[in-house]
Amino acid sequence: MAQSIAAKSPGAEIICHDPTTGGEIGRAPLFMPEEVAHAVARAQEAQPAWAALSFRERGRVIMKARKIILHDLEEIASLISRETGKPVSEAISLELTPALDLMQHFARKTASLLSPRRISIGQYWTMGRSSYEIYKPLGVVGIISPWNFPWATPLDEVVMALMAGNTAVLKPSELTPLSGLKIKEVFEQAGLPDGVLEVVTGDGSTGAALVGAGVNKIMFTGSVATGKRVAEAAAKYLIPVVLELGGKDPMVVLDDAHVENAARGAVWGAFANCGQSCSSVERCYVHESIAELFIAEVVKETRRLRQGAGTEKTTDVGSMSSERQLRIVERHVNQAIDNGAVALTGGERLRDVTGPFYPPTVLTKVNQNMDVMQEETFGPVLPIMSFRTEEEAVRLANDSQFGLTASVWTNNIARGQQLAARIDAGTVMINEVFYTHGIAQTPWGGVKQSGLGRTHGRAGLLELVHSQHIHVNRLPFIPDLWWFNYDEGAGLLFRGFARRFSSGSVLQTMLLLPQMIRRWREPRN
Ligand code: NAD
């Protein structure tokens, strides 16, 4: 059952259901636009005092929150599992662990990552000039997040925004508002001052209200269609956006790959989180010489998977998070089968259970034009095609509107690196799939329709500040040579600048010294 909304007016609630059982698991307020505006106003008011704290003081609160999360680990993992249908083990391995790691990393390292940076300014140093950059918080950061990783995705962005000196207003997905409220509760217990983190639960209209409520940036994660809507709305207020959108991530298995391991990687990459990840393996291209063996291994591994309630200890694959998402999967698989594809496992929803259960489905005899190879399926489906040459593999991998992650499998690392550089994607992994969102230190983000900007790593942190350039003249008693007045001598010197100074060579610049001294000494008319 999808989450439902009781009467859209002040006091309205989102009623949250466990997708696996359909049972109610809690309620969350549905914030109206005026309430969102109040939340943003509280965050604005709290921001200067929060920014005035040192990195160490801000880091202390983050580390305290981290300790609370560790203490409540089982309770939080169970909540995530019941809200999404994913196995508790995955809530721990794919959400809690990476977010805990990110918390300690940015709590400890933001000070050095955002320390002032000297800028080399070419020949201007010869005139006693220097430049450096400092980084200042943006103000209030609006974070809009999806349901598939309801803990790690918003929490990572909250932590990075806060460490950079911003306050944040988070709008979690309407399918997973309870995880969002739990994030708020953890930070409250950690002693975060009032207003530094506001959580506004609600649906798309709540998210739309947040974009226009006076925030200084939007960090959006979700679908391409909504991302475009958010960017369009943000343009009206001239606020920047980071868009982390969909993916159709290719896996390329070369003829010299370790077949068994590549097959296990494909199965995990395609079916972890029930395939509901922007960086899931969504299409696989395998060299024709090993295709038969590889497919046999994939099928063998897939048949081993145990599907069931996420709260069961031995469940590998849970239910999908919503009936709506399951219907997209059904449409893609049915269209593929109608056009000649063969399902070696799965192929239709499980009918003898309640809840949106779709079995891990391996498809062969697919072609590049099918929706299952072009559109984001976001479900437990692994379509496999074979290729003959590396050229063909690169062409197929790049034949997509998306470019989030990709992987290349080979025992020859140099060969893998060369191929990786030719694939259009924000991240390309060699002999690895899916998991690099879990690395706090590396940039995350896509190209093409997969989005704009970066989260994570130093690049992600720089999205949450603006850089201020400070330029210093250590010879304040000497006028600049390019100031007024312009006369014949000035004209000659400017021509010298164009030829010599702009060459980037100190030696060439020094040749202008006599002319420069003459101009400094010249009496002014
Ligand atoms: P979605 O676009 O439907 O919703 C995302 C969020 O936007 C939700 O909180 C929703 O309430 C809000 N929203 C809806 N309409 C809005 C509007 N007009 N203005 C502002 N906010 C609005 O996406 P979803 O179904 O929740 O998530 C699945 C999508 O997210 C997939 O496409 C997946 O690939 C993508 N995703 C991307 C990444 C990444 O890092 N690139 C990570 C996770 C998920």
XYZ file of C-alpha atoms and ligand atoms in Angstrom:
569
model
C 0.000 0.000 0.000
C 1.272 3.515 -0.779
C 1.447 6.134 1.932
C -1.820 8.040 2.100
C -2.621 11.601 2.956
C -5.549 12.499 5.168
C -7.216 15.810 4.053
C -4.769 18.397 2.639
C -5.242 21.290 5.086
C -3.492 22.508 8.257
C -3.277 19.600 10.692
C -3.255 17.072 7.831
C -1.174 13.929 8.200
C 0.653 11.396 6.073
C -0.338 7.903 7.179
C 2.688 5.650 6.759
C 2.358 1.989 5.836
C 4.813 -0.885 5.805
C 4.832 -1.771 2.082
C 5.352 -5.467 2.871
C 2.393 -5.933 5.222
C 0.272 -2.894 4.401
C -0.009 -2.166 8.128
C 0.157 1.392 9.460
C 3.526 2.175 11.073
C 3.110 5.811 12.019
C 1.983 9.280 11.001
C 3.778 12.454 10.013
C 2.506 16.010 9.659
C 1.846 17.317 6.155
C 3.453 20.764 6.185
C 1.472 23.502 4.449
C 3.330 26.265 2.510
C 2.960 28.797 5.419
C 4.457 26.254 7.815
C 7.361 25.648 5.429
C 7.951 29.415 5.292
C 8.028 29.531 9.108
C 10.525 26.664 9.213
C 12.793 28.482 6.752
C 12.473 31.696 8.801
C 13.547 29.794 11.945
C 16.522 28.363 10.039
C 17.467 31.846 8.799
C 17.370 33.201 12.322
C 19.508 30.381 13.687
C 22.148 30.540 10.944
C 24.470 33.389 12.057
C 25.011 31.941 15.540
C 25.573 28.447 14.104
C 28.076 29.805 11.549
C 29.873 31.693 14.337
C 30.795 28.397 16.029
C 34.150 26.878 15.142
C 34.403 23.763 12.981
C 35.415 21.869 16.112
C 32.271 22.975 17.979
C 30.008 22.061 15.070
C 31.832 18.754 14.691
C 31.216 17.990 18.349
C 27.423 18.097 17.816
C 27.718 15.884 14.719
C 29.803 13.346 16.661
C 27.273 13.374 19.483
C 24.479 12.665 16.989
C 26.648 9.889 15.583
C 26.911 8.318 19.038
C 23.120 8.417 19.439
C 22.656 6.759 16.037
C 25.070 3.984 17.015
C 23.169 3.495 20.264
C 19.828 3.327 18.407
C 21.222 1.367 15.427
C 18.794 -1.567 15.587
C 15.741 0.634 16.124
C 16.672 2.905 13.200
C 17.491 -0.026 10.895
C 14.137 -1.582 11.699
C 12.334 1.709 10.991
C 14.085 2.063 7.602
C 13.222 -1.532 6.764
C 9.560 -1.150 7.702
C 9.242 2.124 5.796
C 10.819 0.822 2.578
C 10.586 -2.989 2.587
C 14.385 -3.381 2.382
C 16.207 -5.977 4.516
C 17.361 -4.713 7.915
C 20.870 -5.903 6.964
C 20.836 -3.573 3.962
C 19.582 -0.694 6.077
C 22.713 -1.231 8.150
C 25.202 -1.941 5.355
C 23.968 0.521 2.717
C 22.581 3.353 4.845
C 23.695 3.463 8.467
C 27.333 2.422 8.045
C 28.218 4.822 5.207
C 26.381 7.710 6.901
C 28.216 7.049 10.193
C 31.498 7.069 8.304
C 30.580 10.295 6.517
C 29.662 11.911 9.840
C 33.061 11.273 11.401
C 34.868 12.259 8.200
C 33.232 15.662 7.787
C 33.128 16.344 11.544
C 36.920 15.985 11.574
C 38.014 17.141 8.137
C 35.785 20.044 7.105
C 38.112 22.574 8.763
C 41.022 21.534 6.572
C 38.889 20.932 3.459
C 37.542 24.490 3.735
C 40.736 26.188 4.931
C 41.721 29.308 2.956
C 43.541 28.472 -0.292
C 46.309 30.519 -1.847
C 45.823 31.210 -5.562
C 48.779 31.542 -7.894
C 48.207 34.746 -9.888
C 50.873 34.582 -12.564
C 53.000 37.704 -13.099
C 50.912 39.933 -10.814
C 53.080 38.842 -7.861
C 55.904 40.899 -9.348
C 53.818 43.958 -8.399
C 53.437 42.852 -4.773
C 50.002 41.287 -5.252
C 48.617 38.080 -3.793
C 45.263 36.298 -3.782
C 43.513 33.689 -1.738
C 40.045 32.208 -1.376
C 37.994 31.794 1.769
C 34.785 29.780 2.022
C 31.603 31.126 3.549
C 28.334 29.342 4.284
C 25.440 29.959 1.905
C 22.816 30.509 4.617
C 19.883 28.087 4.602
C 20.162 24.965 2.450
C 16.946 23.240 1.362
C 17.320 19.466 0.999
C 14.685 17.485 -0.910
C 15.166 13.747 -0.873
C 13.684 10.520 -2.289
C 12.488 7.321 -0.620
C 14.993 4.723 -1.762
C 17.725 5.615 0.773
C 15.625 7.579 3.281
C 18.381 7.690 5.884
C 21.759 8.050 4.162
C 20.807 10.429 1.344
C 19.272 13.200 3.463
C 21.522 12.687 6.495
C 24.740 12.960 4.431
C 23.578 16.257 2.985
C 22.401 17.588 6.344
C 25.789 16.805 7.928
C 27.790 18.425 5.129
C 25.539 21.513 5.027
C 25.767 21.956 8.803
C 29.524 21.426 8.956
C 29.942 24.133 6.307
C 28.129 26.560 8.626
C 24.688 26.507 7.018
C 21.413 25.685 8.629
C 19.191 23.210 6.775
C 15.554 22.512 6.038
C 14.943 18.913 4.984
C 11.902 17.719 3.030
C 11.944 13.905 3.083
C 9.954 11.816 0.604
C 6.265 11.390 1.375
C 6.908 7.619 1.256
C 9.481 7.786 4.062
C 8.748 10.761 6.346
C 9.353 8.778 9.547
C 13.052 8.311 8.746
C 13.281 12.082 8.160
C 11.640 12.799 11.525
C 14.030 10.352 13.192
C 16.999 12.329 11.795
C 15.543 15.456 13.433
C 15.020 13.617 16.726
C 18.633 12.394 16.781
C 19.999 15.906 16.287
C 17.664 17.337 18.919
C 18.979 14.776 21.409
C 22.524 15.713 20.383
C 21.845 19.304 21.466
C 21.680 20.954 18.050
C 20.406 24.502 18.662
C 16.784 25.231 17.683
C 16.266 26.101 14.035
C 19.601 24.685 12.804
C 17.820 21.676 11.310
C 14.148 21.853 10.391
C 12.334 18.869 8.896
C 9.196 19.600 6.897
C 7.394 16.375 6.041
C 4.963 16.401 3.158
C 4.486 15.651 -0.518
C 5.532 17.395 -3.725
C 3.635 20.567 -2.808
C 5.673 20.825 0.410
C 8.876 20.430 -1.650
C 7.685 23.079 -4.120
C 6.935 25.439 -1.214
C 10.464 24.920 0.138
C 12.062 25.998 -3.158
C 10.305 29.360 -2.951
C 10.540 29.948 0.789
C 13.795 31.916 0.912
C 16.410 29.143 1.031
C 19.798 29.925 -0.508
C 20.300 26.625 -2.340
C 18.414 23.441 -3.107
C 20.069 20.047 -2.889
C 17.596 17.844 -4.763
C 17.716 14.081 -5.187
C 14.936 12.409 -7.144
C 13.568 11.822 -10.617
C 14.552 13.702 -13.769
C 11.040 15.089 -14.238
C 10.840 16.554 -10.723
C 14.462 17.729 -10.890
C 13.648 19.809 -13.974
C 10.614 21.276 -12.220
C 12.746 22.186 -9.210
C 15.440 23.787 -11.402
C 12.802 25.814 -13.228
C 11.268 27.045 -9.973
C 14.697 27.806 -8.460
C 15.583 29.910 -11.514
C 12.743 32.270 -10.601
C 14.452 33.031 -7.294
C 17.946 32.814 -8.822
C 19.020 30.196 -6.326
C 21.432 27.443 -7.334
C 20.500 23.777 -7.358
C 22.334 20.497 -7.195
C 20.347 17.797 -8.968
C 21.067 14.130 -8.238
C 18.746 12.374 -10.667
C 18.196 9.010 -12.280
C 20.534 6.493 -13.828
C 20.649 3.589 -16.287
C 24.010 2.340 -15.196
C 25.835 -0.015 -17.573
C 28.134 -2.862 -16.560
C 30.681 -3.873 -19.197
C 32.249 -7.317 -18.774
C 35.345 -7.762 -20.939
C 36.602 -11.102 -22.243
C 39.391 -11.294 -19.629
C 37.141 -10.641 -16.613
C 36.927 -12.966 -13.622
C 33.602 -14.446 -14.710
C 32.337 -15.793 -11.374
C 33.082 -12.631 -9.471
C 31.703 -10.406 -12.219
C 28.491 -12.468 -12.126
C 28.199 -12.113 -8.337
C 28.873 -8.374 -8.686
C 26.157 -8.088 -11.338
C 23.615 -9.881 -9.148
C 24.334 -7.720 -6.111
C 24.548 -4.527 -8.188
C 21.201 -5.227 -9.858
C 19.173 -6.644 -6.961
C 20.475 -4.956 -3.786
C 17.854 -2.557 -2.422
C 15.478 -4.482 -4.717
C 17.103 -2.675 -7.629
C 15.737 0.641 -6.410
C 18.996 2.589 -6.550
C 20.078 5.322 -8.900
C 23.392 3.437 -9.247
C 21.969 -0.089 -9.614
C 23.315 -2.137 -12.497
C 20.440 -1.480 -14.917
C 21.953 -3.073 -18.048
C 24.804 -5.463 -18.595
C 27.003 -5.922 -21.678
C 29.170 -9.018 -21.733
C 31.761 -10.093 -24.307
C 30.318 -12.780 -26.577
C 33.182 -15.205 -25.819
C 32.180 -15.498 -22.143
C 28.484 -14.605 -22.395
C 27.151 -18.144 -21.997
C 29.275 -18.890 -18.944
C 28.566 -15.474 -17.397
C 24.797 -15.771 -17.862
C 24.815 -19.269 -16.352
C 26.662 -17.914 -13.285
C 24.272 -14.971 -12.983
C 21.265 -17.288 -13.092
C 22.840 -19.659 -10.542
C 23.551 -16.753 -8.153
C 20.106 -15.232 -8.659
C 18.363 -18.519 -7.846
C 20.203 -18.548 -4.510
C 18.588 -15.274 -3.386
C 15.968 -15.445 -0.663
C 13.158 -12.958 -1.020
C 10.875 -12.021 1.854
C 10.040 -9.489 4.526
C 12.922 -7.097 5.205
C 12.628 -7.778 8.911
C 13.537 -11.494 8.442
C 17.212 -12.134 9.221
C 17.922 -14.238 6.121
C 16.175 -12.061 3.541
C 18.451 -11.031 0.656
C 15.835 -9.169 -1.369
C 12.830 -7.458 0.188
C 9.662 -6.110 -1.363
C 9.624 -3.048 -3.561
C 8.839 0.186 -1.748
C 5.633 0.976 -3.609
C 3.036 -0.470 -5.929
C 3.668 2.481 -8.262
C 7.323 1.513 -8.728
C 6.386 -2.149 -9.237
C 4.081 -1.165 -12.093
C 6.984 0.538 -13.913
C 8.998 -2.678 -13.561
C 6.069 -4.743 -14.883
C 5.699 -2.438 -17.876
C 9.403 -2.665 -18.815
C 9.635 -6.441 -18.385
C 6.355 -7.142 -20.200
C 7.326 -4.903 -23.110
C 10.707 -6.659 -23.371
C 9.150 -10.143 -23.296
C 6.519 -9.126 -25.861
C 9.386 -8.117 -28.133
C 11.379 -11.322 -27.843
C 13.243 -11.094 -24.522
C 13.470 -14.182 -22.328
C 13.188 -14.134 -18.529
C 15.616 -16.751 -17.185
C 14.439 -16.021 -13.642
C 11.399 -14.109 -12.386
C 9.503 -12.196 -15.043
C 6.284 -11.480 -13.196
C 5.222 -10.260 -9.757
C 4.777 -12.712 -6.910
C 1.040 -13.238 -6.570
C 0.721 -15.501 -3.540
C 2.012 -12.839 -1.098
C 0.766 -9.463 0.069
C 2.891 -6.459 -0.770
C 4.676 -5.301 -3.931
C 7.035 -8.270 -4.346
C 8.778 -8.551 -7.695
C 11.311 -11.388 -8.018
C 14.890 -10.834 -9.200
C 14.569 -11.068 -12.978
C 17.365 -11.891 -15.408
C 16.511 -11.042 -19.010
C 18.372 -12.137 -22.130
C 17.665 -11.623 -25.827
C 17.014 -7.955 -25.105
C 17.904 -5.194 -27.555
C 19.107 -1.639 -27.063
C 15.794 -0.082 -28.174
C 13.678 -1.645 -25.445
C 12.526 0.534 -22.540
C 14.295 -1.876 -20.193
C 17.597 -0.793 -21.828
C 16.770 2.911 -22.157
C 14.437 4.049 -19.351
C 15.236 3.868 -15.648
C 13.555 0.648 -14.415
C 14.439 1.112 -10.735
C 13.582 -2.449 -9.823
C 15.053 -5.968 -9.591
C 15.724 -6.490 -13.294
C 19.024 -7.382 -14.956
C 18.910 -7.317 -18.765
C 22.012 -8.812 -20.409
C 23.280 -8.275 -23.965
C 26.519 -9.427 -25.574
C 29.057 -7.416 -27.602
C 31.938 -8.239 -29.960
C 34.427 -5.358 -29.714
C 35.431 -2.768 -27.124
C 34.264 -0.083 -29.550
C 30.808 -1.616 -29.543
C 30.803 -1.908 -25.732
C 31.651 1.790 -25.333
C 29.027 2.773 -27.886
C 26.335 0.743 -26.127
C 27.324 1.997 -22.662
C 27.165 5.616 -23.883
C 23.922 5.137 -25.787
C 21.830 6.554 -22.946
C 20.258 9.783 -21.806
C 21.794 9.067 -18.362
C 25.353 9.110 -17.027
C 25.523 8.445 -13.303
C 27.796 5.433 -12.732
C 29.168 2.598 -14.856
C 31.475 -0.339 -14.348
C 34.109 -2.163 -16.368
C 35.212 -5.686 -15.459
C 38.638 -6.942 -16.512
C 41.761 -8.517 -15.071
C 43.834 -5.936 -16.960
C 43.538 -2.781 -14.846
C 45.250 -0.538 -17.434
C 42.787 -1.727 -20.077
C 39.920 -1.058 -17.654
C 41.195 2.447 -16.921
C 41.434 3.299 -20.611
C 37.910 2.087 -21.227
C 36.574 3.809 -18.107
C 37.786 7.198 -19.361
C 35.725 6.708 -22.552
C 32.426 6.139 -20.741
C 30.167 9.142 -20.112
C 29.390 8.886 -16.394
C 30.081 10.736 -13.150
C 31.752 7.626 -11.696
C 33.203 4.597 -13.454
C 34.258 1.654 -11.311
C 36.706 -1.030 -12.385
C 35.808 -4.484 -11.044
C 33.266 -2.948 -8.685
C 29.635 -1.899 -8.741
C 27.160 0.425 -7.131
C 28.679 1.259 -3.747
C 30.774 4.433 -4.160
C 27.988 6.684 -2.860
C 29.087 5.122 0.427
C 32.544 6.715 0.204
C 32.383 10.118 1.892
C 35.622 11.324 0.334
C 34.780 10.802 -3.358
C 32.564 13.057 -5.465
C 29.070 11.843 -6.316
C 26.981 13.065 -9.220
C 26.152 12.501 -12.844
C 26.382 13.857 -16.361
C 23.644 14.221 -18.996
C 20.127 13.676 -17.540
C 21.620 12.214 -14.349
C 21.976 15.714 -13.001
C 24.045 18.742 -12.125
C 26.644 19.363 -9.442
C 28.140 17.045 -6.883
C 27.524 15.776 -3.374
C 30.202 14.119 -1.199
C 33.954 14.720 -1.277
C 35.513 18.169 -1.408
C 33.562 18.911 -4.596
C 30.324 18.247 -2.679
C 31.398 20.462 0.207
C 32.181 23.318 -2.177
C 28.538 23.158 -3.344
C 27.553 24.212 0.172
C 29.669 27.365 0.443
C 30.519 30.317 -1.674
C 34.093 31.131 -2.250
C 35.236 34.661 -1.594
C 38.337 35.870 -3.368
C 40.527 38.203 -1.303
C 43.147 40.144 -3.226
C 45.970 42.006 -1.466
C 48.267 44.783 -2.702
C 51.311 44.954 -0.452
C 52.600 48.158 -2.132
C 49.773 50.561 -1.300
C 51.944 53.657 -1.917
C 52.501 52.883 -5.627
C 49.770 53.677 -8.181
C 48.870 50.956 -10.665
C 50.526 51.345 -14.030
C 47.224 50.905 -15.874
C 45.468 53.754 -14.031
C 44.833 57.192 -15.580
C 46.345 59.208 -17.313
C 46.695 57.634 -20.727
C 49.336 59.200 -22.977
C 51.853 58.046 -25.563
C 54.188 56.479 -22.968
C 51.259 54.653 -21.391
C 50.175 53.360 -24.799
C 53.665 51.951 -25.426
C 53.789 50.289 -22.034
C 50.315 48.736 -22.498
C 51.501 47.262 -25.786
C 54.492 45.853 -23.913
C 52.130 44.332 -21.354
C 50.158 42.686 -24.148
C 53.312 41.190 -25.670
C 55.498 40.398 -22.658
C 53.594 40.494 -19.345
C 50.777 38.354 -20.706
C 53.291 35.732 -21.933
C 53.438 34.315 -18.401
C 57.262 34.652 -18.386
C 58.992 36.571 -15.540
C 61.953 37.182 -17.814
C 59.774 38.802 -20.501
C 58.049 40.905 -17.824
C 61.409 42.085 -16.475
C 62.264 43.479 -19.921
C 59.481 46.010 -19.323
C 61.064 47.267 -16.085
C 62.681 50.453 -17.542
C 59.352 51.489 -19.132
C 57.490 50.716 -15.933
C 59.855 52.816 -13.808
C 59.564 55.691 -16.286
C 55.774 55.623 -16.017
C 55.875 55.537 -12.198
C 58.146 58.576 -12.188
C 56.302 60.539 -14.863
C 54.825 63.781 -13.526
C 50.992 63.871 -13.849
C 49.499 66.593 -16.007
P 10.596 12.121 -7.043
O 11.197 13.035 -8.036
O 9.220 11.638 -7.272
O 10.580 12.803 -5.585
C 11.763 13.265 -4.972
C 11.398 14.310 -3.932
O 10.890 15.472 -4.581
C 10.291 13.867 -2.957
O 10.629 14.323 -1.676
C 9.068 14.595 -3.489
O 8.072 14.852 -2.519
C 9.677 15.895 -3.968
N 8.889 16.638 -4.965
C 7.932 16.180 -5.807
N 7.465 17.183 -6.583
C 8.153 18.299 -6.225
C 8.143 19.652 -6.682
N 7.345 20.058 -7.666
N 8.990 20.523 -6.105
C 9.839 20.128 -5.125
N 9.874 18.863 -4.646
C 9.059 17.953 -5.205
O 11.623 10.910 -6.898
P 11.442 9.584 -6.046
O 10.478 8.676 -6.744
O 11.213 9.914 -4.624
O 12.919 8.968 -6.152
C 13.334 8.112 -7.167
C 14.255 8.831 -8.111
O 15.362 9.373 -7.397
C 14.883 7.905 -9.131
O 14.831 8.493 -10.404
C 16.319 7.763 -8.674
O 17.232 7.453 -9.684
C 16.571 9.109 -8.079
N 17.691 9.051 -7.149
C 18.883 9.615 -7.521
C 19.974 9.557 -6.681
C 21.292 10.162 -7.085
O 22.146 10.298 -6.221
N 21.506 10.540 -8.332
C 19.868 8.915 -5.439
C 18.650 8.350 -5.085
C 17.555 8.430 -5.955
